[in-house]
Coordinates of C-alpha atoms in Angstrom, one line a residue:
X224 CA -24.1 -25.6 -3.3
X225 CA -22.5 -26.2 0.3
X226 CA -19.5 -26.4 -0.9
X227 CA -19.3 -23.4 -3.1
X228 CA -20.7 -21.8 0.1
X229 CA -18.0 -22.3 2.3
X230 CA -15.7 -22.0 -0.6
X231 CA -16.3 -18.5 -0.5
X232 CA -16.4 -17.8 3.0
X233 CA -13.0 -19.3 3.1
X234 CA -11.6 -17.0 1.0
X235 CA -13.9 -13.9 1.2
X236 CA -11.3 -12.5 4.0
X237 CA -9.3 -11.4 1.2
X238 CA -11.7 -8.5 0.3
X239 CA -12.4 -8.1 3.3
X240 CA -9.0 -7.6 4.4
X241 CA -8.4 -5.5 1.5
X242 CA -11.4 -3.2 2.6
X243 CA -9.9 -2.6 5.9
X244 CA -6.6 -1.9 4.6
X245 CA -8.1 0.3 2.5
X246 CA -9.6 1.9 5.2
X247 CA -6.9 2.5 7.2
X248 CA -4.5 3.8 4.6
X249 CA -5.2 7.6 4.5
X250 CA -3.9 10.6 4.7
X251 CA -1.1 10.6 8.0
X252 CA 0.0 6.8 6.6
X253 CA 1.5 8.7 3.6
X254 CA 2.9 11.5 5.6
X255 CA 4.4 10.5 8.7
X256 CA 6.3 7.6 7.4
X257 CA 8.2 9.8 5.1
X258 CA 8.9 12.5 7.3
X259 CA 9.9 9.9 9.8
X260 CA 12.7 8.3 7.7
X261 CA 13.9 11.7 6.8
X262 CA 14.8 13.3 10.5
X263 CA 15.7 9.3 11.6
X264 CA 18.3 9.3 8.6
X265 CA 20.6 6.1 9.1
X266 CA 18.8 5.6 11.9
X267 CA 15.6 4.7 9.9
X268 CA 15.5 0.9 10.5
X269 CA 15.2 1.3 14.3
X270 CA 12.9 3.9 13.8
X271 CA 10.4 1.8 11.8
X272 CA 10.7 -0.6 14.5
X273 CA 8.8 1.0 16.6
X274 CA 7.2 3.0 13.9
X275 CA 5.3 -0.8 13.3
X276 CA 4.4 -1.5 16.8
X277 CA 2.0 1.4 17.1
X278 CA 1.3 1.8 13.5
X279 CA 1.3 -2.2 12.2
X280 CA 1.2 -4.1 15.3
X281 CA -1.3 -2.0 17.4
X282 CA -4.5 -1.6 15.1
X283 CA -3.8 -5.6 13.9
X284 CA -4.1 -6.2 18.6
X285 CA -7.6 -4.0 18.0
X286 CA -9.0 -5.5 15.4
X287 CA -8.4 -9.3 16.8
X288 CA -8.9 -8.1 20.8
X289 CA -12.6 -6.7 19.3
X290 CA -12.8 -10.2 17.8
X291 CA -12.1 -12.0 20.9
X292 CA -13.9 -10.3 22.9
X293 CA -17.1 -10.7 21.8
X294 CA -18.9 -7.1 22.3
X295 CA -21.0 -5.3 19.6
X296 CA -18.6 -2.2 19.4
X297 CA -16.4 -0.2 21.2
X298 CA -18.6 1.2 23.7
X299 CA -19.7 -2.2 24.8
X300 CA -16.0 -3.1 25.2
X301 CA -15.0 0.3 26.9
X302 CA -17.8 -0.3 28.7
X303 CA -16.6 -3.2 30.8
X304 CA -15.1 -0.5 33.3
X305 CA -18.3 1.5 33.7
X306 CA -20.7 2.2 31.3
X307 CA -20.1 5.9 31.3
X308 CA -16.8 5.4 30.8
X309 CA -17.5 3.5 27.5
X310 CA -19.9 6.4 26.5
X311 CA -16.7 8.8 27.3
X312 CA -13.9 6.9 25.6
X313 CA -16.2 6.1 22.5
X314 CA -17.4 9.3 22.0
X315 CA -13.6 10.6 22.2
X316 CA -12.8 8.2 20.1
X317 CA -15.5 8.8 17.2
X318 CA -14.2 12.7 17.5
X319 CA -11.2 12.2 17.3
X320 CA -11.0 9.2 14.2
X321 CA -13.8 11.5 12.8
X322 CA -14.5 15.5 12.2
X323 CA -11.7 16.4 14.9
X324 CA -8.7 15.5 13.5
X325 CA -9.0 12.4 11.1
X326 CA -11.3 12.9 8.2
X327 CA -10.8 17.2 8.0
X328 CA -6.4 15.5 7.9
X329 CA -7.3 13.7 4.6
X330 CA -8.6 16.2 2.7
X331 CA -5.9 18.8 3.6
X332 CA -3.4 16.1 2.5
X333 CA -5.0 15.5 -0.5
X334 CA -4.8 18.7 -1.4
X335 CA -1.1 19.4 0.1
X336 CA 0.1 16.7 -2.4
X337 CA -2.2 16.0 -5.1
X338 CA -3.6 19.9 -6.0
X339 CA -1.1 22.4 -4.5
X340 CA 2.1 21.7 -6.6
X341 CA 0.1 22.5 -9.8
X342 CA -0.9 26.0 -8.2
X343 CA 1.0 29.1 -7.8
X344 CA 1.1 30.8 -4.8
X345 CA -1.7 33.0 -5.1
X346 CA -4.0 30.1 -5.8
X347 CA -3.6 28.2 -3.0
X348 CA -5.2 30.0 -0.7
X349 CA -8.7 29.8 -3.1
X350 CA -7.7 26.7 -4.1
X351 CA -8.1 24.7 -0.4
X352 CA -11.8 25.6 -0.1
X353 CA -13.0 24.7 -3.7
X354 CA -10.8 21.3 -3.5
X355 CA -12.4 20.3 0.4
X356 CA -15.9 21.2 -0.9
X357 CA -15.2 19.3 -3.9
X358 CA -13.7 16.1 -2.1
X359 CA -15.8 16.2 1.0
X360 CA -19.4 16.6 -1.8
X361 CA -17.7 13.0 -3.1
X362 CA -17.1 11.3 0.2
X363 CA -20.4 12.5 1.0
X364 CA -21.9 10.4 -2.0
X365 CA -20.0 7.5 -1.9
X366 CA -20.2 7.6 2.2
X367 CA -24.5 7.4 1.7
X368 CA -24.6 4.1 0.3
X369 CA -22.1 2.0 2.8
X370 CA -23.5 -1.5 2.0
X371 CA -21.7 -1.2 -1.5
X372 CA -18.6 -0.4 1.1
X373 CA -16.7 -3.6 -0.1
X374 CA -17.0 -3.5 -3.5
X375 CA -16.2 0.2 -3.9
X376 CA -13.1 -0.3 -1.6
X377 CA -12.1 -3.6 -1.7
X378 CA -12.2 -4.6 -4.7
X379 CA -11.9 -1.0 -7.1
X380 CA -9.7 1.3 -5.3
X381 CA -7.5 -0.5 -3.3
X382 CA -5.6 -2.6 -6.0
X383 CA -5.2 0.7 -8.3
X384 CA -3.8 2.5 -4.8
X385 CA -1.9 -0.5 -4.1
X386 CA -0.3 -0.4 -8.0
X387 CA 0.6 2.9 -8.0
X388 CA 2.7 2.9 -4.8
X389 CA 4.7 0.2 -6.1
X390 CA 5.4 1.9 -9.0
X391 CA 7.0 4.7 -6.5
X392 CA 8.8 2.2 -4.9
X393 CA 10.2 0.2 -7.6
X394 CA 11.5 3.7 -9.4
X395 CA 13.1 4.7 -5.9
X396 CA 15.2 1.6 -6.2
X397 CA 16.0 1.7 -9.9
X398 CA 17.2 5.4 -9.3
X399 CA 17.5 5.9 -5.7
X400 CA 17.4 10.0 -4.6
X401 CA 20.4 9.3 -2.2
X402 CA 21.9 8.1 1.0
X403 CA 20.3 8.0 4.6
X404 CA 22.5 11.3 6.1
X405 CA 22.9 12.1 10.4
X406 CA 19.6 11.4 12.3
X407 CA 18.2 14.3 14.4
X408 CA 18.4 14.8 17.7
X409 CA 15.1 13.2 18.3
X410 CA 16.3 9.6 16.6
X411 CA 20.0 10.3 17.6
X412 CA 20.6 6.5 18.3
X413 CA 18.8 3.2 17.8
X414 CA 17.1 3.0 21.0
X415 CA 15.8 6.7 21.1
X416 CA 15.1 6.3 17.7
X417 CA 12.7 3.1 18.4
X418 CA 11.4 4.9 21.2
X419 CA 10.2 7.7 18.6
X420 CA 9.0 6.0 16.2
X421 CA 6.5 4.6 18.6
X422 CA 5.0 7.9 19.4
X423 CA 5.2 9.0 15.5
X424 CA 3.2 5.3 14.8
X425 CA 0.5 7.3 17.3
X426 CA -0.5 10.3 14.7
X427 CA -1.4 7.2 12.3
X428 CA -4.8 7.3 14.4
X429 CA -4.8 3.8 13.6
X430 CA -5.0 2.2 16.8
X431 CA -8.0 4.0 17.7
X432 CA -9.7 3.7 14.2
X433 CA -9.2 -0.2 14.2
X434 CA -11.6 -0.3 17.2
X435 CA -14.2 1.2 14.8
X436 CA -13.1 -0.5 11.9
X437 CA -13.6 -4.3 13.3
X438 CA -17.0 -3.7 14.1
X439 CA -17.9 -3.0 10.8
X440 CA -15.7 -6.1 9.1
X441 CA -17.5 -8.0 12.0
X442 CA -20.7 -6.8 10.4
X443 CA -19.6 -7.8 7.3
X444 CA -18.3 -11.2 8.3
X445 CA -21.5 -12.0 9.5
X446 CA -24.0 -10.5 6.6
X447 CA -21.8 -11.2 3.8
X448 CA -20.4 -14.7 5.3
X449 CA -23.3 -15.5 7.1
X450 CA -21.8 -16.8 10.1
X451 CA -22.9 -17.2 13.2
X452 CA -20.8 -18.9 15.3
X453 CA -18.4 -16.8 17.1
X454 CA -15.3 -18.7 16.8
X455 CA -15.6 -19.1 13.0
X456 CA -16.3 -15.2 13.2
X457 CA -13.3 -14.4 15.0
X458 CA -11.0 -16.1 12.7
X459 CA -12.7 -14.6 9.1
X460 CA -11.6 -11.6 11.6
X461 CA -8.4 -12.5 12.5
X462 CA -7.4 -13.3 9.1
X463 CA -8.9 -9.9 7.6
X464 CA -6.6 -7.9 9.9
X465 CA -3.7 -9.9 8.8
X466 CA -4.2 -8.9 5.3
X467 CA -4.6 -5.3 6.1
X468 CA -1.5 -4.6 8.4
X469 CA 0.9 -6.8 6.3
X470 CA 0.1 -4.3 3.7
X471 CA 0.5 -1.8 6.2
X472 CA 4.1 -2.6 7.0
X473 CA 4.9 -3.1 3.4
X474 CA 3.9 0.7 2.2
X475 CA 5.2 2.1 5.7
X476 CA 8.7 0.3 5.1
X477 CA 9.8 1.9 1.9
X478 CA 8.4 5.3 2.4
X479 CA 10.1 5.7 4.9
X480 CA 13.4 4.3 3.1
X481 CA 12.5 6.5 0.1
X482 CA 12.1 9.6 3.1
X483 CA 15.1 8.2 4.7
X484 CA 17.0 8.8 0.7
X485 CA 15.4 12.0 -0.1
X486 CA 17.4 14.2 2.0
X487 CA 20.4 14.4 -0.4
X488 CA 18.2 15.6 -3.6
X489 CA 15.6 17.6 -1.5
X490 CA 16.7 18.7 1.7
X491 CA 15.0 18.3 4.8
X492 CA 11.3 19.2 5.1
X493 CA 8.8 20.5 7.4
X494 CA 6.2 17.8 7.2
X495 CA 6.1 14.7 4.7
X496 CA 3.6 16.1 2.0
X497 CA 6.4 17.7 0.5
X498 CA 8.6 14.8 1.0
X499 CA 6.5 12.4 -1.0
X500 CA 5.8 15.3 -3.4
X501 CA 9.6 16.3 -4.6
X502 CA 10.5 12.9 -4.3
X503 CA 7.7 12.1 -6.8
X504 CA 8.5 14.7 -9.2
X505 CA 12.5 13.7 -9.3
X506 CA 11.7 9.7 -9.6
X507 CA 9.0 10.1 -12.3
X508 CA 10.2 13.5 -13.9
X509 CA 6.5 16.0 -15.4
X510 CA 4.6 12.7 -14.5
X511 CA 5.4 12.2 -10.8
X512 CA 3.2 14.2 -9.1
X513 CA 0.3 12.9 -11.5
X514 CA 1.1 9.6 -10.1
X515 CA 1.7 10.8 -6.6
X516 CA -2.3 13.3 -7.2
X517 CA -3.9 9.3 -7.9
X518 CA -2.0 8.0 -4.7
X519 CA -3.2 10.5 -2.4
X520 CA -6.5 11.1 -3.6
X521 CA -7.5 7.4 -3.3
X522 CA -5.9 6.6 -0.1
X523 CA -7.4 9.4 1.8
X524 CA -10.9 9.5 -0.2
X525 CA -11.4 6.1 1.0
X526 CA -10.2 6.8 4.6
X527 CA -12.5 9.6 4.5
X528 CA -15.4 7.7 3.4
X529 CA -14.9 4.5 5.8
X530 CA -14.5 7.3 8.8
X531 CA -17.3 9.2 7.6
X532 CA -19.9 6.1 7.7
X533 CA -18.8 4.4 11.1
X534 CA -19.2 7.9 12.4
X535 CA -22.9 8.4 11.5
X536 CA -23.8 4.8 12.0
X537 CA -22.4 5.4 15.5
X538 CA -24.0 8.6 16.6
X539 CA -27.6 7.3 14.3
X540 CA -27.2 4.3 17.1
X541 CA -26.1 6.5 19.9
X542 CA -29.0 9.2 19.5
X543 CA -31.9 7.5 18.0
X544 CA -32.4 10.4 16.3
X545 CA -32.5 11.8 12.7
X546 CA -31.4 9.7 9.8
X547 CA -28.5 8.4 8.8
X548 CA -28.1 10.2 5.9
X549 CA -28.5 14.1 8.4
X550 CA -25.2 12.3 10.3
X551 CA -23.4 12.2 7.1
X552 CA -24.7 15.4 6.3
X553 CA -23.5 17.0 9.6
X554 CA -19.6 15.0 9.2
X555 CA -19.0 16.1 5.9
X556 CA -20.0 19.6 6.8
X557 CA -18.0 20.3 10.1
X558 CA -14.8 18.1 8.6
X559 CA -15.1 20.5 5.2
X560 CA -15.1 23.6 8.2
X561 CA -12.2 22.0 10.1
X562 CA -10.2 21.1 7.2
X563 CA -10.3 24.9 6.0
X564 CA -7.4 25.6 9.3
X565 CA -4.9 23.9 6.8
X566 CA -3.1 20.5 7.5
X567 CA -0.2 21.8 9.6
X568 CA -2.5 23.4 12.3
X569 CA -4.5 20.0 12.1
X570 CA -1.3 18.0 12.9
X571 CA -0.3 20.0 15.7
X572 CA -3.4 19.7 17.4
X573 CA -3.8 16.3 17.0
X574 CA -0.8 15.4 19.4
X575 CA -2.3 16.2 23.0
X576 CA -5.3 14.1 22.2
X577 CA -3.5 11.6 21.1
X578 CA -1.3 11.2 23.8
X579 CA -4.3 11.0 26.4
X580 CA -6.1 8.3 24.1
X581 CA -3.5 6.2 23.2
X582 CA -2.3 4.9 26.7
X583 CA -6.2 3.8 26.9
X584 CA -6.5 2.0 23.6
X585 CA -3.4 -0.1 24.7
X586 CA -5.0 -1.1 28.2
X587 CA -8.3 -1.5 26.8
X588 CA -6.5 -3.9 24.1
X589 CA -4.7 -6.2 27.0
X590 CA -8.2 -6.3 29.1
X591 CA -9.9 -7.6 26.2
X592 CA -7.1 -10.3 25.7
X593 CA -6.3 -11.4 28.9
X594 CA -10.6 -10.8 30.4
X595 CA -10.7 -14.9 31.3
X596 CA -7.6 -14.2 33.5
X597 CA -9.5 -12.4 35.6
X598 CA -13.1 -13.7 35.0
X599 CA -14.2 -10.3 33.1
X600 CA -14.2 -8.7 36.8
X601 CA -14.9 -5.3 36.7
X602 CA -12.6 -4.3 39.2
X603 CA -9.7 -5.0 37.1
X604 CA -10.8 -2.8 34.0
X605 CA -12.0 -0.2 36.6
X606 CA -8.6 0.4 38.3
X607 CA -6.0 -0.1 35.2
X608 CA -8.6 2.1 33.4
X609 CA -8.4 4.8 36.0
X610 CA -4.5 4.9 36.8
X611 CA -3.7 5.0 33.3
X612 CA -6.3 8.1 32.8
X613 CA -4.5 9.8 35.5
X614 CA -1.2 10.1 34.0
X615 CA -2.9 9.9 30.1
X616 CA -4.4 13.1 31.1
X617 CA -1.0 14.4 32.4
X618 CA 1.2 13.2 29.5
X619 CA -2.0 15.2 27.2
X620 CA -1.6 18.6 29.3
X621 CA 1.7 18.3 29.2
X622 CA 2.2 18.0 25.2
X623 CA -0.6 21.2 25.1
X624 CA 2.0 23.0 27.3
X625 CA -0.3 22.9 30.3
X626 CA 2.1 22.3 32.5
X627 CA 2.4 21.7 36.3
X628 CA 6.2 22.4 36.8
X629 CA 6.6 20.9 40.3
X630 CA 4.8 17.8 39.7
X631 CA 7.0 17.3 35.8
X632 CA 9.5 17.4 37.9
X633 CA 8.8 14.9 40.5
X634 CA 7.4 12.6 37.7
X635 CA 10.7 12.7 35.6
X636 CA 13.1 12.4 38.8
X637 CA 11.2 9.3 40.0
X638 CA 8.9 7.6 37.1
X639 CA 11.2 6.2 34.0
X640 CA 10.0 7.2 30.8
X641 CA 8.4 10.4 31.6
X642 CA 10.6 12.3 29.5
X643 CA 9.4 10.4 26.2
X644 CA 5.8 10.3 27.2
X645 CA 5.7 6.5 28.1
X646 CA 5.3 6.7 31.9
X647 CA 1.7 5.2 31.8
X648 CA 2.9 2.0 31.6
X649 CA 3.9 2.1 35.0
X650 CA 1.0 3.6 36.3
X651 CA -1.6 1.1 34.0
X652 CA 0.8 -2.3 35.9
X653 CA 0.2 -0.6 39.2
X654 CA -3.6 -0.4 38.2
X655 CA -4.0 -4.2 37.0
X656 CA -2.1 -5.0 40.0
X657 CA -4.5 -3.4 41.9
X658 CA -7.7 -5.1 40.6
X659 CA -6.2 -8.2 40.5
X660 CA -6.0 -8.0 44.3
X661 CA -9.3 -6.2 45.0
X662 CA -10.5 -9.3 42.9
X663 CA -8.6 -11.9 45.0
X664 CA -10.1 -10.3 48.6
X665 CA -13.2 -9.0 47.9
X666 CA -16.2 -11.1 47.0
X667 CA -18.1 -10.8 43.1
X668 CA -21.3 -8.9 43.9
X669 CA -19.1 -6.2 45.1
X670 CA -16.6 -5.2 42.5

């Protein structure tokens, strides 16, 4: 009976890991990819470069550095700075993963790609609010029951979401739609192509959402595995994450090569919806946007449902108040509301907020991983954590066109990387540097 135990535990990463993937793989994974690989054109190689460091590379750091470190959840971790400063950063993070900008984005993809090219024009416009009610009422359901989270995900909709995006991807390489043309200006040449790709891999959200994520696979290592020992928790962990960004890269790789191809038969377009759409439609003829409807509908239904119920477990926890099933209530209802602005007003919004989160997530990630370095100090976390929030909070002004002209200019003359919105690296070193000396000349009890 041992045996068959551990049997299973050695292998139940695999759903696990599936689940996760699963979770991640929603609405702007389908999008931005494609649109990517059609404005980086021959460039599209460099672009997914760095396209996987944010995208792949990033939430795979979260999920392990929430392993290793040891903490309940994100606010525990976040917290190691100051504890209002977890209580900000999480509670940012919730809204933005959640009703903001993450669950309200998969239902208006959904519909952008699965409903709206089997509507004329005049139906759209009734169209959006009957299909959000519709798909929100579902994630709802499926979103009130989250211990049957695994089995729903894991093992039922992400092999038939898996399936059918291969069968895309096969058909673009039996009958490809074209040749890679010029890049744009904004992937020009390899290196500024990189260099994009890592700020498109930011409007995955996934970085952020893996924080989330890995305390509920954590969770579920522990119930389902029941472990106990945190080592042997961190690798059922470890190995989960794997699983789910390997998949990750696979499905970001060739839509962006079929986005990169589509140019030629279908022009450029405005966002990738329409990308993955036409593309779709001339691969599979009638039947490709049928296939392309069951793509999008499970990969953001279940994105919507994992976001939905770490959100309302977080803010049950947070509040004490009400039941879990009013905080489910309350997500679908204002992500239904939010949703109803369209997809494209969605997106652009997104963008400052993610360019004042992001630098955070990153510092937060090499704190958690290199905490033993510097004994878990606080001094450390507090000063890379609050240089990196100053120019966060810049590069996030800046991007909503709240600008400060003579200070831009300073900051591009003198910091490198300004210009492409990556000058918080310098001011996050300058910050660790910082509280590694604070730590080296002032005494414990003080810092």
């Amino acid at each position: 009976k041992r045996k068959n135990m551990d049997k299973k535990v050695a292998t139940r990463y695999i759903p696990i890991g599936l689940m996760l993937f699963a979770l991640f793989f929603g609405a702007g994974n389908l999008i931005f990819p494609a649109s990517m690989g059609q404005n980086a054109g021959v460039n599209v190689w460099y672009a997914l470069i760095g396209f996987c460091i944010t995208g792949v590379g990033m939430p795979l750091l979260s999920v392990m550095a929430m392993g290793y470190s040891g903490c309940n959840d994100l606010q525990e971790a976040a917290g190691r700075a100051h504890p209002l400063y977890g209580l900000f950063f999480t509670i940012v993070a919730y809204l933005a993963i959640g009703p903001c900008f993450a669950i309200p984005r998969t239902g208006t993809v959904a519909f952008e790609i699965a409903v709206s090219p089997f509507l004329d024009k005049e139906s759209i416009k009734l169209g959006l609010p009957i299909f959000l009610a519709v798909f929100f009422l579902i994630s709802f359901w499926l979103s009130a029951t989250p211990q049957k989270l695994v089995d729903r995900i894991g093992k039922l909709l992400t092999p038939a979401l898996v399936l059918t995006i291969v069968l895309l991807i096969v058909q673009s390489f039996v009958s490809p739609l074209g040749e890679p043309q010029a890049p744009t200006k904004a992937y020009a040449t390899p290196v500024i192509a990189a260099v994009q790709g890592v700020l498109d891999g930011y409007n995955t959200l996934d970085a952020i959402a893996a924080f989330v994520f890995a305390t509920l696979v954590i969770n579920v290592v522990r119930e389902d595995c029941g472990l106990t020992d945190r080592a042997e928790i961190t690798k059922q962990v470890y190995k989960s994450g794997i699983v789910a960004v390997a998949l990750l890269a696979f499905i970001y790789i060739f839509i962006a090569k079929i986005g990169a191809e589509s140019v030629p038969a279908i022009g450029m377009q405005t966002t990738g919806a329409p990308v993955l759409a036409e593309s779709a439609k001339i691969l599979f003829g009638n039947a490709g946007a049928i296939i392309l409807a069951v793509i999008v509908l499970l990969a953001c239904w279940s994105t919507a449902i994992g976001l939905i119920t770490c959100c309302a477990a977080y803010f049950l926890k947070l509040t004490g108040r009400f039941t879990y099933i009013y905080w489910v209530t309350i997500f679908s209802i204002v992500s239904f509301l939010v949703g109803m602005f369209g997809l494209e007003t969605i997106i652009t919004s997104t963008v400052p907020v993610l360019m004042f989160i992001y630098p955070l997530a990153v510092v937060l990630i090499v704190l958690l991983f290199t905490d033993k370095f510097f004994n878990g100090r606080q001094c450390v976390y507090a000063f890379t954590v609050g240089f990196t929030f100053i120019m966060a909070l810049i590069n996030g002004m800046e991007t909503a066109n709240i600008k400060f002209e003579a200070l831009e200019n300073v900051l591009t003359a003198y910091l490198p990387m300004h210009t492409l919105g990556l000058s918080w690296i310098w001011f996050a070193l300058i910050g660790y540097i910082f509280g590694l000396l604070w730590m080296k000349f002032v005494p414990a009890n003080n810092s």
